[in-house]
Tab-separated table of C-alpha atoms in Angstrom:
chain	number	residue	atom	x	y	z
A	1035	MET	CA	8.910	-37.587	7.541
A	1036	THR	CA	13.096	-37.342	7.401
A	1037	ALA	CA	15.277	-40.249	7.513
A	1038	ASN	CA	16.346	-39.006	10.368
A	1039	GLU	CA	13.316	-38.931	11.762
A	1040	TRP	CA	12.578	-41.936	10.868
A	1041	LYS	CA	15.785	-43.605	12.353
A	1042	ASN	CA	15.064	-42.005	15.528
A	1043	ARG	CA	11.640	-43.718	15.953
A	1044	GLY	CA	13.607	-46.838	16.081
A	1045	THR	CA	16.771	-48.963	17.884
A	1046	PHE	CA	19.375	-51.027	17.160
A	1047	ILE	CA	19.418	-54.459	17.892
A	1048	GLU	CA	22.777	-56.822	18.265
A	1049	ILE	CA	22.136	-60.239	16.041
A	1050	PHE	CA	24.576	-62.947	15.385
A	1051	GLY	CA	27.610	-59.357	15.856
A	1052	ARG	CA	25.411	-57.361	13.165
A	1053	GLN	CA	23.581	-54.483	14.110
A	1054	VAL	CA	20.129	-54.432	12.584
A	1055	PHE	CA	17.991	-51.331	12.302
A	1056	VAL	CA	14.347	-52.037	14.123
A	1057	ILE	CA	11.066	-50.616	14.396
A	1058	ASP	CA	8.813	-51.550	17.284
A	1059	GLU	CA	5.817	-49.791	18.029
A	1060	GLY	CA	1.974	-50.399	19.118
A	1061	ASN	CA	0.661	-52.303	22.378
A	1062	HIS	CA	-1.182	-54.794	21.211
A	1063	GLU	CA	-1.441	-59.348	21.845
A	1064	GLN	CA	-1.985	-59.451	18.165
A	1065	THR	CA	1.950	-58.783	16.292
A	1066	MET	CA	2.477	-58.321	12.471
A	1067	VAL	CA	5.720	-58.967	10.999
A	1068	ILE	CA	7.383	-57.042	8.217
A	1069	LEU	CA	9.627	-57.988	5.591
A	1070	HIS	CA	10.965	-55.140	3.749
A	1071	GLY	CA	11.420	-55.207	-0.201
A	1072	TYR	CA	14.624	-54.193	-2.312
A	1073	PRO	CA	16.757	-51.936	-2.596
A	1074	THR	CA	14.724	-49.945	-0.235
A	1075	SER	CA	13.979	-50.221	3.564
A	1076	SER	CA	11.529	-50.311	6.779
A	1077	PHE	CA	10.991	-46.446	5.547
A	1078	ASP	CA	8.725	-47.769	3.083
A	1079	TYR	CA	5.872	-48.154	5.741
A	1080	TYR	CA	6.547	-44.543	7.398
A	1081	LYS	CA	2.691	-43.944	5.900
A	1082	VAL	CA	1.124	-46.889	6.775
A	1083	LEU	CA	3.308	-47.459	10.071
A	1084	ASP	CA	0.592	-45.499	12.279
A	1085	THR	CA	-2.844	-47.758	10.883
A	1086	LEU	CA	-1.114	-50.912	11.458
A	1087	THR	CA	0.112	-49.944	14.934
A	1088	LYS	CA	-3.801	-49.227	15.880
A	1089	ARG	CA	-4.647	-53.152	15.802
A	1090	TYR	CA	-1.003	-54.978	15.739
A	1091	ARG	CA	2.300	-54.374	17.851
A	1092	VAL	CA	4.351	-53.686	14.678
A	1093	ILE	CA	7.756	-54.619	13.818
A	1094	ILE	CA	10.292	-54.108	11.098
A	1095	HIS	CA	13.883	-54.471	10.954
A	1096	ASP	CA	15.959	-53.158	7.873
A	1097	HIS	CA	17.637	-56.355	6.137
A	1098	LEU	CA	21.463	-56.628	6.397
A	1099	GLY	CA	23.051	-54.810	3.834
A	1100	PHE	CA	19.789	-52.135	3.806
A	1101	GLY	CA	18.510	-48.921	5.556
A	1102	PHE	CA	20.307	-48.185	9.423
A	1103	SER	CA	21.575	-51.935	9.812
A	1104	ASP	CA	24.962	-52.994	9.158
A	1105	LYS	CA	26.580	-53.303	5.639
A	1106	PRO	CA	29.224	-55.558	6.206
A	1107	ILE	CA	31.774	-56.227	3.339
A	1108	ASP	CA	32.308	-59.997	4.311
A	1109	TYR	CA	28.794	-60.974	4.281
A	1110	SER	CA	27.068	-63.685	1.595
A	1111	TYR	CA	23.364	-61.719	1.482
A	1112	SER	CA	22.163	-64.460	0.929
A	1113	LEU	CA	17.926	-64.588	1.640
A	1114	VAL	CA	18.990	-67.756	3.853
A	1115	GLU	CA	20.740	-65.481	6.315
A	1116	GLN	CA	18.880	-62.814	5.692
A	1117	ALA	CA	15.793	-66.041	7.434
A	1118	ASP	CA	18.087	-65.831	10.183
A	1119	ILE	CA	18.780	-63.038	10.721
A	1120	ALA	CA	14.815	-62.103	10.890
A	1121	LEU	CA	13.932	-65.657	13.194
A	1122	ALA	CA	16.892	-64.981	15.566
A	1123	LEU	CA	15.529	-61.215	16.223
A	1124	TRP	CA	11.857	-62.002	16.833
A	1125	LYS	CA	13.284	-64.900	19.180
A	1126	GLN	CA	15.385	-62.017	21.159
A	1127	LEU	CA	11.817	-60.038	20.930
A	1128	GLY	CA	10.036	-62.759	22.837
A	1129	LEU	CA	7.396	-63.130	19.452
A	1130	THR	CA	5.695	-66.652	19.909
A	1131	THR	CA	3.126	-65.749	17.351
A	1132	ILE	CA	2.335	-63.628	14.249
A	1133	THR	CA	0.764	-62.261	11.138
A	1134	LEU	CA	4.007	-62.315	8.769
A	1135	LEU	CA	3.518	-59.770	5.749
A	1136	ALA	CA	6.308	-59.181	3.231
A	1137	HIS	CA	6.686	-57.399	0.507
A	1138	ASP	CA	9.625	-57.577	-2.983
A	1139	TYR	CA	12.190	-58.963	-1.507
A	1140	GLY	CA	11.091	-59.726	1.766
A	1141	THR	CA	8.686	-62.750	0.343
A	1142	SER	CA	11.369	-64.490	-0.456
A	1143	VAL	CA	12.903	-63.928	3.304
A	1144	ALA	CA	9.526	-65.158	3.643
A	1145	THR	CA	9.651	-68.194	1.550
A	1146	GLU	CA	12.479	-69.526	3.502
A	1147	ILE	CA	11.062	-68.544	6.251
A	1148	LEU	CA	8.229	-70.835	5.117
A	1149	ALA	CA	9.924	-73.872	3.844
A	1150	ARG	CA	11.587	-74.536	7.066
A	1151	TYR	CA	8.192	-73.494	9.106
A	1152	GLN	CA	6.680	-76.688	6.944
A	1153	LYS	CA	10.064	-78.936	8.492
A	1154	ASN	CA	8.256	-78.084	11.876
A	1155	GLN	CA	11.671	-75.961	12.508
A	1156	LEU	CA	10.611	-72.930	13.847
A	1157	THR	CA	9.370	-72.793	17.625
A	1158	ILE	CA	7.513	-69.657	15.546
A	1159	HIS	CA	3.823	-69.954	15.118
A	1160	ILE	CA	2.479	-68.022	12.046
A	1161	GLU	CA	-1.277	-67.170	12.354
A	1162	LYS	CA	-1.775	-65.200	9.128
A	1163	LEU	CA	0.313	-64.640	6.051
A	1164	THR	CA	-0.075	-61.724	3.427
A	1165	LEU	CA	2.319	-61.063	0.958
A	1166	CYS	CA	2.454	-58.178	-1.775
A	1167	ASN	CA	3.878	-57.855	-4.704
A	1168	GLY	CA	7.161	-60.002	-5.000
A	1169	SER	CA	8.611	-61.553	-7.722
A	1170	MET	CA	8.760	-65.509	-6.041
A	1171	HIS	CA	7.873	-66.572	-10.054
A	1172	ILE	CA	11.264	-65.239	-10.617
A	1173	GLU	CA	10.177	-66.771	-14.554
A	1174	LEU	CA	7.644	-64.404	-15.365
A	1175	SER	CA	9.070	-61.369	-13.513
A	1176	GLN	CA	9.977	-58.159	-15.588
A	1177	LEU	CA	13.390	-57.197	-13.792
A	1178	ARG	CA	14.810	-54.183	-15.033
A	1179	LEU	CA	18.005	-53.337	-17.020
A	1180	ILE	CA	19.830	-51.665	-13.750
A	1181	GLN	CA	18.433	-55.334	-11.780
A	1182	LYS	CA	20.022	-57.389	-14.242
A	1183	LEU	CA	23.327	-55.727	-14.617
A	1184	LEU	CA	23.642	-55.541	-10.275
A	1185	LYS	CA	23.174	-59.404	-10.013
A	1186	ASN	CA	25.668	-59.970	-12.727
A	1187	LYS	CA	28.874	-61.505	-10.757
A	1188	LEU	CA	31.597	-59.909	-13.601
A	1189	LEU	CA	29.298	-56.480	-14.107
A	1190	GLY	CA	27.755	-55.749	-10.679
A	1191	LYS	CA	30.282	-53.858	-8.656
A	1192	HIS	CA	31.512	-51.724	-11.884
A	1193	VAL	CA	27.616	-51.501	-12.070
A	1194	THR	CA	27.232	-50.404	-9.185
A	1195	LYS	CA	30.690	-47.783	-8.678
A	1196	LEU	CA	29.145	-45.370	-11.665
A	1197	THR	CA	24.881	-45.949	-9.737
A	1198	ASN	CA	23.917	-42.265	-8.841
A	1199	TYR	CA	21.270	-40.397	-7.278
A	1200	PRO	CA	20.032	-39.607	-11.133
A	1201	ILE	CA	20.135	-43.275	-12.160
A	1202	PHE	CA	18.453	-44.503	-8.673
A	1203	ALA	CA	15.732	-41.937	-8.815
A	1204	LYS	CA	15.069	-42.415	-12.688
A	1205	ASN	CA	14.662	-46.384	-12.042
A	1206	MET	CA	12.760	-46.246	-8.739
A	1207	ARG	CA	10.163	-43.670	-10.009
A	1208	ASN	CA	9.375	-46.103	-12.935
A	1209	VAL	CA	8.118	-48.776	-10.867
A	1210	PHE	CA	5.346	-46.165	-9.631
A	1211	HIS	CA	2.203	-46.559	-11.976
A	1212	ASN	CA	1.807	-42.758	-10.994
A	1213	LYS	CA	5.420	-41.479	-10.938
A	1214	GLN	CA	4.527	-38.387	-9.913
A	1215	THR	CA	3.054	-40.152	-6.362
A	1216	VAL	CA	6.770	-40.606	-5.270
A	1217	SER	CA	8.292	-37.179	-4.295
A	1218	LYS	CA	12.023	-35.796	-4.689
A	1219	ASP	CA	12.130	-35.957	-0.904
A	1220	GLU	CA	10.908	-39.620	-0.503
A	1221	LEU	CA	13.496	-40.538	-3.363
A	1222	ARG	CA	16.528	-38.067	-1.993
A	1223	TYR	CA	15.602	-40.469	1.890
A	1224	MET	CA	15.742	-43.483	-0.404
A	1225	TRP	CA	18.806	-43.099	-1.380
A	1226	GLU	CA	19.828	-41.815	1.824
A	1227	GLN	CA	20.125	-44.538	3.426
A	1228	LEU	CA	20.776	-47.155	0.775
A	1229	LEU	CA	24.554	-44.737	1.165
A	1230	TYR	CA	24.115	-45.143	4.859
A	1231	ASN	CA	26.700	-47.092	6.072
A	1232	ASN	CA	29.118	-47.234	2.694
A	1233	GLY	CA	26.209	-48.817	1.359
A	1234	ARG	CA	27.532	-48.567	-2.382
A	1235	LYS	CA	30.139	-51.080	-2.008
A	1236	VAL	CA	27.610	-53.518	-1.583
A	1237	ILE	CA	24.517	-53.192	-3.409
A	1238	HIS	CA	25.986	-55.505	-6.375
A	1239	LEU	CA	25.893	-58.048	-2.881
A	1240	ILE	CA	22.271	-57.724	-1.740
A	1241	SER	CA	21.664	-57.790	-5.768
A	1242	ASN	CA	22.151	-61.654	-5.987
A	1243	TYR	CA	18.827	-62.476	-4.466
A	1244	ILE	CA	17.703	-62.514	-7.598
A	1245	ASN	CA	19.827	-65.612	-8.591
A	1246	GLU	CA	19.080	-67.215	-5.687
A	1247	ARG	CA	15.267	-67.166	-6.505
A	1248	TYR	CA	16.306	-69.556	-9.509
A	1249	PHE	CA	18.385	-71.760	-7.164
A	1250	PHE	CA	15.720	-72.034	-4.486
A	1251	TRP	CA	12.910	-72.175	-6.702
A	1252	ASN	CA	11.722	-75.538	-5.795
A	1253	ARG	CA	12.490	-75.342	-2.087
A	1254	TRP	CA	10.637	-72.021	-2.158
A	1255	ILE	CA	7.533	-72.614	-4.068
A	1256	GLY	CA	7.291	-75.370	-2.617
A	1257	ALA	CA	6.296	-74.298	0.564
A	1258	LEU	CA	3.661	-72.111	-0.857
A	1259	LYS	CA	1.811	-74.622	-1.969
A	1260	GLU	CA	2.280	-77.035	0.846
A	1261	ILE	CA	1.445	-74.143	3.720
A	1262	ASP	CA	-1.713	-74.227	5.547
A	1263	ILE	CA	-1.825	-70.623	6.550
A	1264	PRO	CA	-4.344	-68.175	6.201
A	1265	THR	CA	-2.596	-66.097	3.227
A	1266	LYS	CA	-3.991	-63.098	1.577
A	1267	ILE	CA	-2.055	-61.267	-1.908
A	1268	VAL	CA	-2.393	-57.975	-2.066
A	1269	TRP	CA	-1.468	-56.711	-5.173
A	1270	ALA	CA	-1.007	-53.560	-7.103
A	1271	LYS	CA	-2.242	-54.514	-10.502
A	1272	ASN	CA	-0.121	-51.735	-12.473
A	1273	ASP	CA	3.291	-53.283	-11.042
A	1274	PRO	CA	5.603	-54.068	-14.012
A	1275	VAL	CA	7.994	-55.619	-12.194
A	1276	ALA	CA	6.507	-57.863	-10.286
A	1277	VAL	CA	3.188	-58.377	-12.688
A	1278	PHE	CA	-0.193	-59.205	-11.929
A	1279	LYS	CA	0.294	-62.708	-13.389
A	1280	ILE	CA	2.099	-63.884	-10.500
A	1281	ALA	CA	-0.107	-62.986	-8.061
A	1282	GLU	CA	-3.088	-65.167	-10.027
A	1283	VAL	CA	-0.291	-68.080	-10.177
A	1284	LEU	CA	0.096	-67.535	-6.268
A	1285	SER	CA	-3.470	-67.567	-5.940
A	1286	ASP	CA	-3.994	-70.712	-8.301
A	1287	GLU	CA	-1.104	-72.512	-6.004
A	1288	ILE	CA	-1.855	-71.586	-2.158
A	1289	PRO	CA	-4.179	-73.656	-0.745
A	1290	ASN	CA	-6.190	-71.348	1.491
A	1291	ASN	CA	-5.946	-67.708	-0.143
A	1292	THR	CA	-7.319	-64.583	-1.289
A	1293	LEU	CA	-6.295	-62.724	-3.932
A	1294	LEU	CA	-7.176	-58.869	-3.575
A	1295	SER	CA	-5.837	-56.270	-6.035
A	1296	ILE	CA	-4.893	-52.393	-6.340
A	1297	LYS	CA	-5.878	-50.077	-9.054
A	1298	ASN	CA	-3.510	-47.289	-10.511
A	1299	THR	CA	-1.153	-48.487	-8.751
A	1300	GLY	CA	2.806	-49.836	-9.215
A	1301	HIS	CA	5.541	-51.443	-7.704
A	1302	PHE	CA	5.496	-49.902	-4.369
A	1303	PRO	CA	1.646	-49.507	-3.206
A	1304	MET	CA	2.172	-49.138	0.764
A	1305	LEU	CA	3.776	-45.659	-0.260
A	1306	GLU	CA	1.671	-44.993	-3.636
A	1307	ASN	CA	-1.482	-45.852	-2.447
A	1308	PRO	CA	-1.218	-45.931	1.197
A	1309	GLU	CA	-5.088	-46.004	1.847
A	1310	GLU	CA	-6.241	-48.746	-0.157
A	1311	TRP	CA	-3.065	-50.601	0.824
A	1312	LEU	CA	-4.245	-50.179	4.590
A	1313	THR	CA	-7.936	-51.157	3.684
A	1314	ALA	CA	-6.976	-54.556	1.849
A	1315	VAL	CA	-4.063	-55.367	4.284
A	1316	LEU	CA	-6.925	-54.666	7.200
A	1317	SER	CA	-10.029	-56.503	5.615
């Protein structure tokens, strides 16, 4: 599937004056909402969406600054504001009960939502939670050099100007366990979406989320320790960034959880090993 074909499957919904790209498929009572990772988009789920929609109504949106959504310069790109966008979108779509699935960057948007949920600040009910390969325990994460450079407030905007497709493709391949699993076409489609809507201008801004993971550590990890939501931790064992140790620590902390591992798979299990990922998520 091409990036343009994926775009044609979705629609744009205005949230707080910004255009948010949304995929909304499946006709079922149960609804799964998905929060995607960095620096990609909802396109990460193109291999698994059709199977997920056999059981759920599935809603995936591109966070602001990502994919086909707006990429304004005058925006904080705080994970807190990304949570505001997600919650406003789900409210606009009339959702009352959800299964929440989050991967990578999306797991920190999810933990902000969970922090509010624990304080009874939401009207939506989270029935189940699935967390996949995210560096919520940022102190355990093995950040890539490019991530460290982009999150730097002084260097980030300069590194952005030097970033090109070969650098992007190399860094993406390096987070797959089998580097040949991701095709040249897939990498090109990811790159197209990264650049869409003048996306190059905001790459360093969306990369600031790593700093927020330190700043809000107590709020977000605290929420995970208190949640009473049945939680599934689905983790690719060979992730070089969000290492498996993070999953083990989360499993020790989250009260009601099941830890499921996927072997011989890197940071994007829904792309690298979609069948095993689906088995774990839907089990």
